[in-house]
Tab-separated table of C-alpha atoms in Angstrom:
chain	number	residue	atom	x	y	z
A	284	MET	CA	133.854	49.342	56.744
A	285	SER	CA	133.560	48.757	60.464
A	286	GLU	CA	136.334	47.167	62.507
A	287	PHE	CA	133.580	45.141	64.160
A	288	LYS	CA	132.851	43.130	61.021
A	289	ASP	CA	133.340	39.841	62.949
A	290	PHE	CA	130.429	40.789	65.207
A	291	GLY	CA	128.066	40.739	62.243
A	292	PRO	CA	125.302	43.267	61.794
A	293	LEU	CA	124.689	45.480	64.803
A	294	VAL	CA	121.387	45.613	66.660
A	295	GLY	CA	120.175	48.606	68.659
A	296	ALA	CA	117.705	48.514	71.526
A	297	ILE	CA	115.659	51.439	72.797
A	298	ASP	CA	114.637	50.758	76.400
A	299	GLN	CA	112.221	53.503	77.404
A	300	GLY	CA	111.477	52.619	81.023
A	301	THR	CA	109.643	54.124	83.966
A	302	SER	CA	112.647	55.941	85.443
A	303	SER	CA	115.125	56.117	82.554
A	304	SER	CA	115.685	55.674	78.849
A	305	ARG	CA	118.584	53.728	77.363
A	306	PHE	CA	119.914	52.973	73.921
A	307	LEU	CA	122.098	49.879	73.699
A	308	LEU	CA	124.092	48.584	70.756
A	309	PHE	CA	124.840	44.867	70.410
A	310	ALA	CA	126.910	42.733	68.066
A	311	SER	CA	124.447	40.248	66.582
A	312	ASN	CA	126.958	37.408	66.228
A	313	THR	CA	128.240	37.519	69.816
A	314	ALA	CA	125.477	39.392	71.714
A	315	GLU	CA	128.253	41.583	73.127
A	316	LEU	CA	127.160	45.001	74.359
A	317	LEU	CA	129.318	47.424	72.372
A	318	ALA	CA	128.007	50.794	73.558
A	319	PHE	CA	125.100	52.324	75.450
A	320	HIS	CA	123.890	55.497	77.085
A	321	GLN	CA	121.258	56.010	79.791
A	322	VAL	CA	119.331	59.112	80.865
A	323	GLU	CA	117.217	59.229	84.023
A	324	PHE	CA	114.164	61.465	84.386
A	325	GLN	CA	111.624	62.365	87.038
A	326	SER	CA	107.974	61.450	87.336
A	327	ILE	CA	105.330	64.010	88.285
A	328	TYR	CA	102.941	63.319	91.189
A	329	PRO	CA	100.093	65.882	90.900
A	330	LYS	CA	97.836	64.068	93.409
A	331	GLU	CA	98.032	61.001	95.606
A	332	GLY	CA	97.968	57.901	93.398
A	333	TRP	CA	98.625	59.902	90.223
A	334	VAL	CA	101.872	59.393	88.314
A	335	GLU	CA	102.641	61.357	85.156
A	336	GLN	CA	105.617	62.077	82.930
A	337	ASP	CA	106.317	64.803	80.399
A	338	PRO	CA	106.120	63.129	76.959
A	339	LYS	CA	108.627	65.595	75.496
A	340	THR	CA	111.114	64.662	78.224
A	341	LEU	CA	110.639	60.975	77.414
A	342	LEU	CA	111.197	61.527	73.694
A	343	SER	CA	114.145	63.835	74.293
A	344	SER	CA	115.763	61.282	76.604
A	345	VAL	CA	115.529	58.614	73.876
A	346	TYR	CA	117.075	60.959	71.295
A	347	GLN	CA	119.844	61.898	73.730
A	348	CYS	CA	120.612	58.234	74.427
A	349	MET	CA	120.767	57.408	70.736
A	350	GLU	CA	122.968	60.412	69.940
A	351	GLN	CA	125.407	59.645	72.760
A	352	THR	CA	125.591	55.959	71.828
A	353	LEU	CA	126.286	56.855	68.198
A	354	GLN	CA	128.993	59.253	69.381
A	355	SER	CA	130.539	56.370	71.339
A	356	CYS	CA	130.417	54.306	68.137
A	357	LYS	CA	132.531	56.901	66.355
A	358	GLU	CA	135.049	56.874	69.207
A	359	LEU	CA	135.218	53.055	68.995
A	360	ASN	CA	135.471	53.189	65.194
A	361	ILE	CA	132.113	51.437	64.810
A	362	ASN	CA	130.230	52.446	61.683
A	363	PRO	CA	126.609	53.377	62.559
A	364	THR	CA	125.522	52.135	59.117
A	365	ASP	CA	126.266	48.633	60.434
A	366	ILE	CA	123.151	48.959	62.628
A	367	LYS	CA	120.621	46.807	60.793
A	368	ALA	CA	117.763	46.639	63.289
A	369	VAL	CA	116.428	48.482	66.323
A	370	GLY	CA	114.080	46.954	68.895
A	371	ILE	CA	111.921	48.990	71.248
A	372	THR	CA	110.743	48.249	74.776
A	373	ASN	CA	108.429	50.614	76.570
A	374	GLN	CA	106.653	51.332	79.832
A	375	ARG	CA	103.965	48.708	79.759
A	376	GLU	CA	100.600	50.494	79.834
A	377	THR	CA	101.809	54.085	80.159
A	378	THR	CA	99.454	56.157	78.002
A	379	VAL	CA	100.350	59.179	75.875
A	380	VAL	CA	98.016	61.058	73.533
A	381	TRP	CA	99.567	63.159	70.744
A	382	ASP	CA	98.045	65.683	68.352
A	383	LYS	CA	97.849	63.871	65.002
A	384	VAL	CA	98.771	67.026	63.044
A	385	THR	CA	101.384	68.781	65.183
A	386	GLY	CA	102.815	65.790	67.027
A	387	GLU	CA	102.530	67.746	70.279
A	388	PRO	CA	101.405	65.877	73.406
A	389	LEU	CA	97.859	66.705	74.480
A	390	HIS	CA	98.458	65.762	78.122
A	391	ASN	CA	101.250	64.390	80.264
A	392	ALA	CA	101.793	60.654	79.950
A	393	ILE	CA	99.775	58.724	82.521
A	394	VAL	CA	102.192	56.131	83.889
A	395	TRP	CA	101.246	52.458	84.132
A	396	LEU	CA	101.219	52.502	87.946
A	397	ASP	CA	98.852	55.500	88.191
A	398	THR	CA	95.613	54.687	90.069
A	399	ARG	CA	93.421	57.706	89.232
A	400	THR	CA	90.981	55.485	87.307
A	401	LYS	CA	90.105	53.255	90.272
A	402	SER	CA	86.496	54.490	90.507
A	403	THR	CA	85.974	53.840	86.775
A	404	VAL	CA	87.465	50.365	87.109
A	405	ASP	CA	85.302	49.614	90.154
A	406	LYS	CA	82.189	50.703	88.213
A	407	ILE	CA	83.089	48.521	85.197
A	408	VAL	CA	83.805	45.519	87.411
A	409	SER	CA	80.568	45.906	89.406
A	410	LYS	CA	78.395	46.245	86.270
A	411	ASN	CA	79.810	43.269	84.375
A	412	SER	CA	79.777	39.542	84.931
A	413	LYS	CA	82.910	37.597	85.685
A	414	SER	CA	82.671	35.939	82.249
A	415	THR	CA	82.440	39.332	80.493
A	416	LEU	CA	85.490	40.578	82.371
A	417	GLU	CA	87.338	37.374	81.518
A	418	ASN	CA	86.342	37.824	77.874
A	419	VAL	CA	87.875	41.326	77.908
A	420	ARG	CA	91.028	39.838	79.393
A	421	SER	CA	91.175	37.079	76.767
A	422	ILE	CA	90.779	39.582	73.916
A	423	CYS	CA	93.275	42.220	75.040
A	424	GLY	CA	95.489	40.217	77.367
A	425	LEU	CA	94.921	42.444	80.388
A	426	PRO	CA	92.403	42.468	83.216
A	427	VAL	CA	90.174	45.493	83.739
A	428	ASN	CA	92.177	47.431	86.318
A	429	THR	CA	93.925	50.782	86.674
A	430	TYR	CA	96.890	49.378	84.729
A	431	PHE	CA	94.739	49.039	81.576
A	432	SER	CA	95.213	51.869	79.026
A	433	ALA	CA	91.552	51.896	77.957
A	434	VAL	CA	90.441	53.322	81.311
A	435	LYS	CA	93.230	55.901	81.163
A	436	LEU	CA	91.997	56.954	77.718
A	437	ARG	CA	88.448	57.254	79.094
A	438	TRP	CA	89.786	59.455	81.907
A	439	LEU	CA	91.685	61.636	79.424
A	440	ILE	CA	88.599	62.102	77.233
A	441	ASP	CA	86.492	62.997	80.274
A	442	ASN	CA	89.038	65.257	81.989
A	443	SER	CA	91.360	66.820	79.422
A	444	GLU	CA	89.888	69.463	77.110
A	445	PRO	CA	92.656	69.106	74.465
A	446	VAL	CA	92.119	65.333	74.352
A	447	ARG	CA	88.330	65.686	74.212
A	448	LYS	CA	88.614	68.153	71.304
A	449	ALA	CA	90.963	65.814	69.439
A	450	VAL	CA	88.631	62.813	69.612
């Protein structure tokens, strides 16, 4: 049994952000942060306005954070089986496409602040009424802009052979 019984069940949080991943472990009764680990990583800038990340690096950084936090738990005599829930936060509209059979990424992640789809967005905006664009926003919660994952997916289908073959 854990020495942290008074803290109640433990809650983990995966925070996979734009420049780092973290795994944090909290006591549910007190909200006290008991342990955490953070790993920073680099973005890739293949062209002006383009921002990508290696999906395997992102996943590996999350695993590393979880492993190191669980190691800290052992050192603090916290029983990992006391973790009863894990929440996940992610990078907004960063888009990753994986092979459904192998689990391998088909392209680098296109980060939420990437602007490569500006011409597609401009075309969509110019060809649709304000009410249609507002309807899209009301349905999905986002305006049609380069932030929106749908236009990133369109770009991937049009420009990445592995993605096009997978669709």
